[in-house]
Coordinates of C-alpha atoms in Angstrom, one line a residue:
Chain M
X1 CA 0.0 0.0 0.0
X2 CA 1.1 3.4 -0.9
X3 CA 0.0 5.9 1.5
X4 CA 1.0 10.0 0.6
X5 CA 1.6 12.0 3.5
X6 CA 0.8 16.0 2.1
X7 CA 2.8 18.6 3.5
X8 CA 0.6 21.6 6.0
X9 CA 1.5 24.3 7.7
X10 CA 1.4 22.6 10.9
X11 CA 3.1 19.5 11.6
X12 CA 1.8 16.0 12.4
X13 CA 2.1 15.7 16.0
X14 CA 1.9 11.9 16.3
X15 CA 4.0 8.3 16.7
X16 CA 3.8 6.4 13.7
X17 CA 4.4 2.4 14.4
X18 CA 4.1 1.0 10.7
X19 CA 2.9 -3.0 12.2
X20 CA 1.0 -5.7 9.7
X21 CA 1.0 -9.2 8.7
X22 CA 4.0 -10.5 6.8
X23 CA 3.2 -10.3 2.9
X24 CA 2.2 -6.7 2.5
X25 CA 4.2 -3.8 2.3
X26 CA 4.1 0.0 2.6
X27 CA 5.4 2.6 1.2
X28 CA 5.2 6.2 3.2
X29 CA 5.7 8.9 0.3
X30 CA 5.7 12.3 1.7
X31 CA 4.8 15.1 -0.8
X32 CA 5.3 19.1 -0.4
X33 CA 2.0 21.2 -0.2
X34 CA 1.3 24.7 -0.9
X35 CA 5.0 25.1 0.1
X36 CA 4.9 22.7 3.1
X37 CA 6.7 19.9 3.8
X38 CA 5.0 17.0 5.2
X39 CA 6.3 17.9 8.7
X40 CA 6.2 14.9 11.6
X41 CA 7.1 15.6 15.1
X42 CA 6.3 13.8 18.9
X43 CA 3.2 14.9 20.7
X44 CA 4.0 16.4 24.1
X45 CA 2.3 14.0 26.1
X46 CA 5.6 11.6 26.8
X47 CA 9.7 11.3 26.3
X48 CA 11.9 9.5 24.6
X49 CA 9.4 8.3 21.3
X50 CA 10.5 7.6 18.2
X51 CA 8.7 9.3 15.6
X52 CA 8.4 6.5 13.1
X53 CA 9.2 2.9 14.4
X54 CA 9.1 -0.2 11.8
X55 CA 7.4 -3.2 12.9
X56 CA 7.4 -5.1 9.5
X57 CA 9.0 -6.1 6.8
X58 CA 8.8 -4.1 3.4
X59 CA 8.7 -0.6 4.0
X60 CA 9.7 2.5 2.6
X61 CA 9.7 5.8 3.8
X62 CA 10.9 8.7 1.4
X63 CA 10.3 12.5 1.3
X64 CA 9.3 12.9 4.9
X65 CA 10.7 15.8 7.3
X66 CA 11.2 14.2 11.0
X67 CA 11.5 17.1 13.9
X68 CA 13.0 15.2 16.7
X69 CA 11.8 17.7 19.3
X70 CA 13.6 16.6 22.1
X71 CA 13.3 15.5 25.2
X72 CA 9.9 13.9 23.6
X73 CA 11.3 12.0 21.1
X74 CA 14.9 10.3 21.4
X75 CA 14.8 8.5 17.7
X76 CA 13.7 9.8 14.4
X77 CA 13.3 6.0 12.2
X78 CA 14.2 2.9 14.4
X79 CA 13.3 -1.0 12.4
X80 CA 14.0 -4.0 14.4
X81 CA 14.2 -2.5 18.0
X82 CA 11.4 -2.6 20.5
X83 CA 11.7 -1.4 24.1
X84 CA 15.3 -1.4 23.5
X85 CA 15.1 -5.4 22.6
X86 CA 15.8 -6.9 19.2
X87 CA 12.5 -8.0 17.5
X88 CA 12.0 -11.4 17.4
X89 CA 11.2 -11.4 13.7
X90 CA 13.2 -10.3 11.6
X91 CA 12.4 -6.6 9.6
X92 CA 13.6 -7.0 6.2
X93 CA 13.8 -4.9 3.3
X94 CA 14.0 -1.5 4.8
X95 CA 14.2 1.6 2.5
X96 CA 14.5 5.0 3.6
X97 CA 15.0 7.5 0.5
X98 CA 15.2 11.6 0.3
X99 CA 13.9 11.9 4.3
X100 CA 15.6 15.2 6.0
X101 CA 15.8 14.2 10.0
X102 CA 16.9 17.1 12.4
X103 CA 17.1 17.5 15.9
X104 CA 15.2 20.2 18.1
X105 CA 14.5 20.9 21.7
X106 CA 17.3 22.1 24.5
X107 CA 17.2 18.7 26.7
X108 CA 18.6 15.4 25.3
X109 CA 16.1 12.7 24.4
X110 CA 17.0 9.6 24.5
X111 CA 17.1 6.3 22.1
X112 CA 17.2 3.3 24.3
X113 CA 19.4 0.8 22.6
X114 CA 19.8 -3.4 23.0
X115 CA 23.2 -2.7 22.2
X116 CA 25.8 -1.5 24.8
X117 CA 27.8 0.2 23.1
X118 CA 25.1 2.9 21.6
X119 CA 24.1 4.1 25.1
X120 CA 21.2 6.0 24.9
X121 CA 22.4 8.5 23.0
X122 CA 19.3 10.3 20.8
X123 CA 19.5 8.7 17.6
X124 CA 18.4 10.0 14.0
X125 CA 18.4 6.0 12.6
X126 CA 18.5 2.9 14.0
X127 CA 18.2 -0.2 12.2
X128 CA 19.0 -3.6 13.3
X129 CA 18.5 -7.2 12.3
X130 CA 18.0 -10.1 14.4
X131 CA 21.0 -11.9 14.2
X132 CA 19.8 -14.6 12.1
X133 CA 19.5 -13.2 9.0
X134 CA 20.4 -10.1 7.0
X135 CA 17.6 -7.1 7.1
X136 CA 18.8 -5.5 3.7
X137 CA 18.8 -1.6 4.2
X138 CA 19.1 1.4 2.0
X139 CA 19.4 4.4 3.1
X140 CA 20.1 7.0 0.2
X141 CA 20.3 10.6 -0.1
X142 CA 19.0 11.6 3.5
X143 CA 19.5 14.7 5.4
X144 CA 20.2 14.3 8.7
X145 CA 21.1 18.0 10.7
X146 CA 20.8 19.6 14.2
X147 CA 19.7 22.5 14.8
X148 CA 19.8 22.2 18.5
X149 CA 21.6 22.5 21.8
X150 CA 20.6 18.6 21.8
X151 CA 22.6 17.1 18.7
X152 CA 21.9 13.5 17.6
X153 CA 24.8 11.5 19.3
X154 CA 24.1 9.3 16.2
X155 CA 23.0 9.7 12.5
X156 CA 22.7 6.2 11.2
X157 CA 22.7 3.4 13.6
X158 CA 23.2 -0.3 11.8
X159 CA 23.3 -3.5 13.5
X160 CA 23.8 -7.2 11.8
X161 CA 22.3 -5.6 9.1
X162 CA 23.4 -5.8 5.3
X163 CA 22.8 -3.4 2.7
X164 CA 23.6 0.1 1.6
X165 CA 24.2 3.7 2.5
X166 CA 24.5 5.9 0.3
X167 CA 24.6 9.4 -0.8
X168 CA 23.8 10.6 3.0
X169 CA 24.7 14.3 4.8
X170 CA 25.1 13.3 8.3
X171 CA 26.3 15.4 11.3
X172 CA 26.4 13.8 14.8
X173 CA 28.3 13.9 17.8
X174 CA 29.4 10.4 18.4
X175 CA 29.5 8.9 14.9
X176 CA 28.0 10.1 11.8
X177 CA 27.6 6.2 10.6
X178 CA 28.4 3.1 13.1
X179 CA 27.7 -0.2 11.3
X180 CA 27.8 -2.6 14.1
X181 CA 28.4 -6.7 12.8
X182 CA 27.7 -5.6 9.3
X183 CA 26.1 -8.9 8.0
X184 CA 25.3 -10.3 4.5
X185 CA 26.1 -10.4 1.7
X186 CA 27.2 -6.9 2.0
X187 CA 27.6 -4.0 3.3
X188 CA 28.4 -0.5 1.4
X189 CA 29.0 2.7 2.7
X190 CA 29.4 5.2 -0.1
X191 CA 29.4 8.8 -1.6
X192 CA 28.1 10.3 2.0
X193 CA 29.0 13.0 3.6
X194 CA 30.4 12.9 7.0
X195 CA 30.0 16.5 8.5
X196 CA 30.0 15.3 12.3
X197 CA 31.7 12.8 14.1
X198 CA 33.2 10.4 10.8
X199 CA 32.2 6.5 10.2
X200 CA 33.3 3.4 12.6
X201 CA 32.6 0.1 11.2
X202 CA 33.0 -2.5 14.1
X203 CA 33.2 -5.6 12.6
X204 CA 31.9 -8.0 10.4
X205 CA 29.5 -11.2 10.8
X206 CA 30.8 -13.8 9.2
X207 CA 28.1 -14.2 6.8
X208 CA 29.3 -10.5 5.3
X209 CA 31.6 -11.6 2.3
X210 CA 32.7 -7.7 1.3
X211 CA 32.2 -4.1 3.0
X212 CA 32.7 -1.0 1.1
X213 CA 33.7 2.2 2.3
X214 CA 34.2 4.4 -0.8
X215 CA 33.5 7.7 -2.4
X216 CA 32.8 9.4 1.4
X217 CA 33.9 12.7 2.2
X218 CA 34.9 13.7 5.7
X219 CA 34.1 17.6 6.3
X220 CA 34.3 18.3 9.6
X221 CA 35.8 21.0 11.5
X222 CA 35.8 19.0 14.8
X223 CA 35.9 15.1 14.8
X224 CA 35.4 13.7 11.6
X225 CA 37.5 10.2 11.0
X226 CA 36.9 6.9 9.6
X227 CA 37.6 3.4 12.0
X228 CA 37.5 0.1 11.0
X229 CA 37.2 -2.7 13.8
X230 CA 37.9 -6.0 14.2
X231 CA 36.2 -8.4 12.1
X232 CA 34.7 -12.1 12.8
X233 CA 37.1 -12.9 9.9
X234 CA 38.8 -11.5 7.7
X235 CA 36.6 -9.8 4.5
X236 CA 37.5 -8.5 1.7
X237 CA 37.8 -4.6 2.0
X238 CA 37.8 -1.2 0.2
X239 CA 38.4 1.5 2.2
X240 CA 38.8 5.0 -0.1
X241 CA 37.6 8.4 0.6
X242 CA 37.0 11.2 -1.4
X243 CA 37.6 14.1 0.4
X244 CA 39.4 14.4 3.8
X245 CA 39.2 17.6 5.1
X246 CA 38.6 17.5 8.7
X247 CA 40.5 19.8 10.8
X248 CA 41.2 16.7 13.7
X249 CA 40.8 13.9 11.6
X250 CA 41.1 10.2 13.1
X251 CA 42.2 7.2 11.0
X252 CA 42.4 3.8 13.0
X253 CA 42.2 0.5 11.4
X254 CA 41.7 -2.9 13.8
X255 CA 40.6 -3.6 17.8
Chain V
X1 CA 9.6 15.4 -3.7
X2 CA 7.7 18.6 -5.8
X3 CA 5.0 20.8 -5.0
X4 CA 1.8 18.7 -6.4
X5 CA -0.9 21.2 -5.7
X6 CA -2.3 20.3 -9.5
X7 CA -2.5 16.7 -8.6
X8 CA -6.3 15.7 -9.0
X9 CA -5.8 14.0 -5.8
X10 CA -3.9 17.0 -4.0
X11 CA -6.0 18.4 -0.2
X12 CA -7.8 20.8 -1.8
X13 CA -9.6 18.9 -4.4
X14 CA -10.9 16.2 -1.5
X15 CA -11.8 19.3 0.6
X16 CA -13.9 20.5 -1.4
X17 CA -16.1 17.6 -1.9
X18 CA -16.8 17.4 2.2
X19 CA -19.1 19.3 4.4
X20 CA -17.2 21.7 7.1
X21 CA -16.1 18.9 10.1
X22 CA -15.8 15.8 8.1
X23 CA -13.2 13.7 8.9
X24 CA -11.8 12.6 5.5
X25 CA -8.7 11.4 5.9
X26 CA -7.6 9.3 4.7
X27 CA -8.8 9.5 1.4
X28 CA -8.4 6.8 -2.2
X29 CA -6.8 8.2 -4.7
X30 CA -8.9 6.8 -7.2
X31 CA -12.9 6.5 -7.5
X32 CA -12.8 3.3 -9.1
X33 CA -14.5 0.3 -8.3
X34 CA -11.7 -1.9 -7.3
X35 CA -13.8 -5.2 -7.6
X36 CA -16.7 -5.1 -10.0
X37 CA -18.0 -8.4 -9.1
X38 CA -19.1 -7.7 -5.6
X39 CA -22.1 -5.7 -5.1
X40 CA -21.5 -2.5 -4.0
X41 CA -18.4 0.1 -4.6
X42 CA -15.2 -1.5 -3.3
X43 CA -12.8 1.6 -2.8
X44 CA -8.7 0.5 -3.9
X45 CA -6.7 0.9 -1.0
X46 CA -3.3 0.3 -2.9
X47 CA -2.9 3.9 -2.7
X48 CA -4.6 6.6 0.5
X49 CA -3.7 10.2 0.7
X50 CA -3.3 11.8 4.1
X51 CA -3.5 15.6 5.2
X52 CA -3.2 17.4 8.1
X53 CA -5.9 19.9 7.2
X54 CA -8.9 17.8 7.4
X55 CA -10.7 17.7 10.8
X56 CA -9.9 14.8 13.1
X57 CA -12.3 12.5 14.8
X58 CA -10.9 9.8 17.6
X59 CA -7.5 9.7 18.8
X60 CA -5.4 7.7 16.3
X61 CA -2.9 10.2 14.5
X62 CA -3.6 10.6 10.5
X63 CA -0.7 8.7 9.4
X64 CA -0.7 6.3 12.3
X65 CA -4.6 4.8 10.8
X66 CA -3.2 3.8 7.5
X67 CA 0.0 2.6 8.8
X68 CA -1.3 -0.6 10.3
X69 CA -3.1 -1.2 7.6
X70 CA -6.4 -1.2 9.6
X71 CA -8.0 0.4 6.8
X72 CA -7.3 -2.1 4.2
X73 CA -8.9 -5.5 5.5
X74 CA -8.7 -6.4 1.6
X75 CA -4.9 -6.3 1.0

């Protein structure tokens, strides 16, 4: 099902939690309005939402703006996570395409992750398989921007996942990108635009045979750098940039 | 994604076919008859339009009642 969200003047103050039976799919297509974008941002009534969390399999979500007004919402697009647990089915085939995600507010929201390492720092996207299989991603030509005293401490948050992402402008304070057990058959990371905190890619599953890191440019004037962590085993790797023009720019390679 | 304003299906076009304080979102984006063999008009909900404009009745957010699909017991 296609569903077009039209753009107003005022924005839709609601949670989105895109849930059916397996088979379907959906496809949220955002269009401008009399000069408004189709505008989404948390009601008032709670903390810590996410504006639009992915409960199956098949989706799509492209020309949407997402106002993470913090403190009451921590996450702009999470798939796979619930009540900071993986999902016990899988969420494949997850497309997000042309979105602009910025941040808002003066306190920190927060995204409550499975994972350890994450925190619960407020997050623009999270995405994460189950650990069983590969939920293929793309992420392509999204905007994701503060324009806050409360940054996103993460853009684009991907974990066991396989896939692509591409063509992004990212700033964040933490990492930019973080590609966590990147899983199979691949995963690409090219032609984005770091203009926070760089890309960290910590590891590969073993059932990744290739990641690609190519075609990025690092702009930062802060922290902007690339790492690459250890993997399950060794995988093939391409590792090339395109610009590198951060002022304190960080290069490590292994754990 | 443009400015669509001419679209047939654009807000203003399904506004003016309401009374002041309907509800009508979400809307089809086509009036045809999606299954001429059952008696009746069966709406297609392969593709809805949603707008924040149009009054709200109940508690479920706009985009939220399409999301689920709880409008589309045919797909």
């Amino acid at each position: 099902m296609n569903v077009i969200v039209w753009g107003h003047a005022n924005p839709y103050e609601e949670l989105v939690d895109v849930s059916y039976a397996s088979g379907t799919s959906l496809a949220l297509v955002g269009r401008k309005y009399d000069a408004n974008e189709p505008l989404q941002q948390a009601p008032s009534s709670a903390l810590n939402n996410t504006l639009i969390h992915i409960a199956a399999g098949n989706v799509s979500v492209s020309g949407m703006t997402l106002n993470v007004n913090q403190p009451m919402a921590g996450s702009g697009i999470v798939a796979g996570i619930t009540a900071a647990a993986l999902d016990a089915v899988l969420r494949n085939n997850i497309t997000l395409a042309y979105d602009t995600i910025y941040s808002s507010g003066t306190t920190a929201g927060k995204f409550y992750s499975p994972n350890a390492d994450l925190g619960s720092a407020c997050t623009a996207i999270a995405l994460a398989g189950n650990g069983l299989m590969s939920a293929a991603i793309d992420i392509n030509n999204v905007s994701i921007s503060n324009t806050s005293s409360a940054p996103f401490g993460y853009g684009i948050w991907a974990w066991n996942t396989g896939g692509i992402v591409a063509g992004n402008a990212i700033v964040a304070t933490s990492r930019d990108v973080y590609v966590q057990s990147a899983f199979g058959p691949s995963m690409a990371v090219q032609n984005n635009n770091f203009n926070g905190a760089g890309v960290e890619i910590r590891g590969t599953n073993a059932a990744c045979s290739v990641f690609d890191i190519s075609g990025n440019a690092l702009n930062s004037a802060q922290t902007a750098g690339v790492r690459i962590g250890r993997a399950a085993s060794i995988r093939p790797a391409r590792c090339m940039f395109r610009t590198i023009r951060s002022r304190k720019s960080e290069r490590r390679v292994g754990d | 994604m443009g400015t669509d304003e001419s679209d047939v299906m654009a807000p203003a076009n399904a506004l003016a076919l309401v009374s002041a304080n309907v509800d009508f979102t979400p809307w089809l984006n086509d009036g045809a008859d999606a299954d001429s063999l059952t008696d009746g008009f069966q709406g297609a909900f392969d593709t809805l339009n949603v707008w924040r404009g149009s009054p709200q009745a109940g508690t479920s957010g706009r985009i939220q009642k399409v999301s689920a699909h709880s409008l589309a017991p045919l797909l």
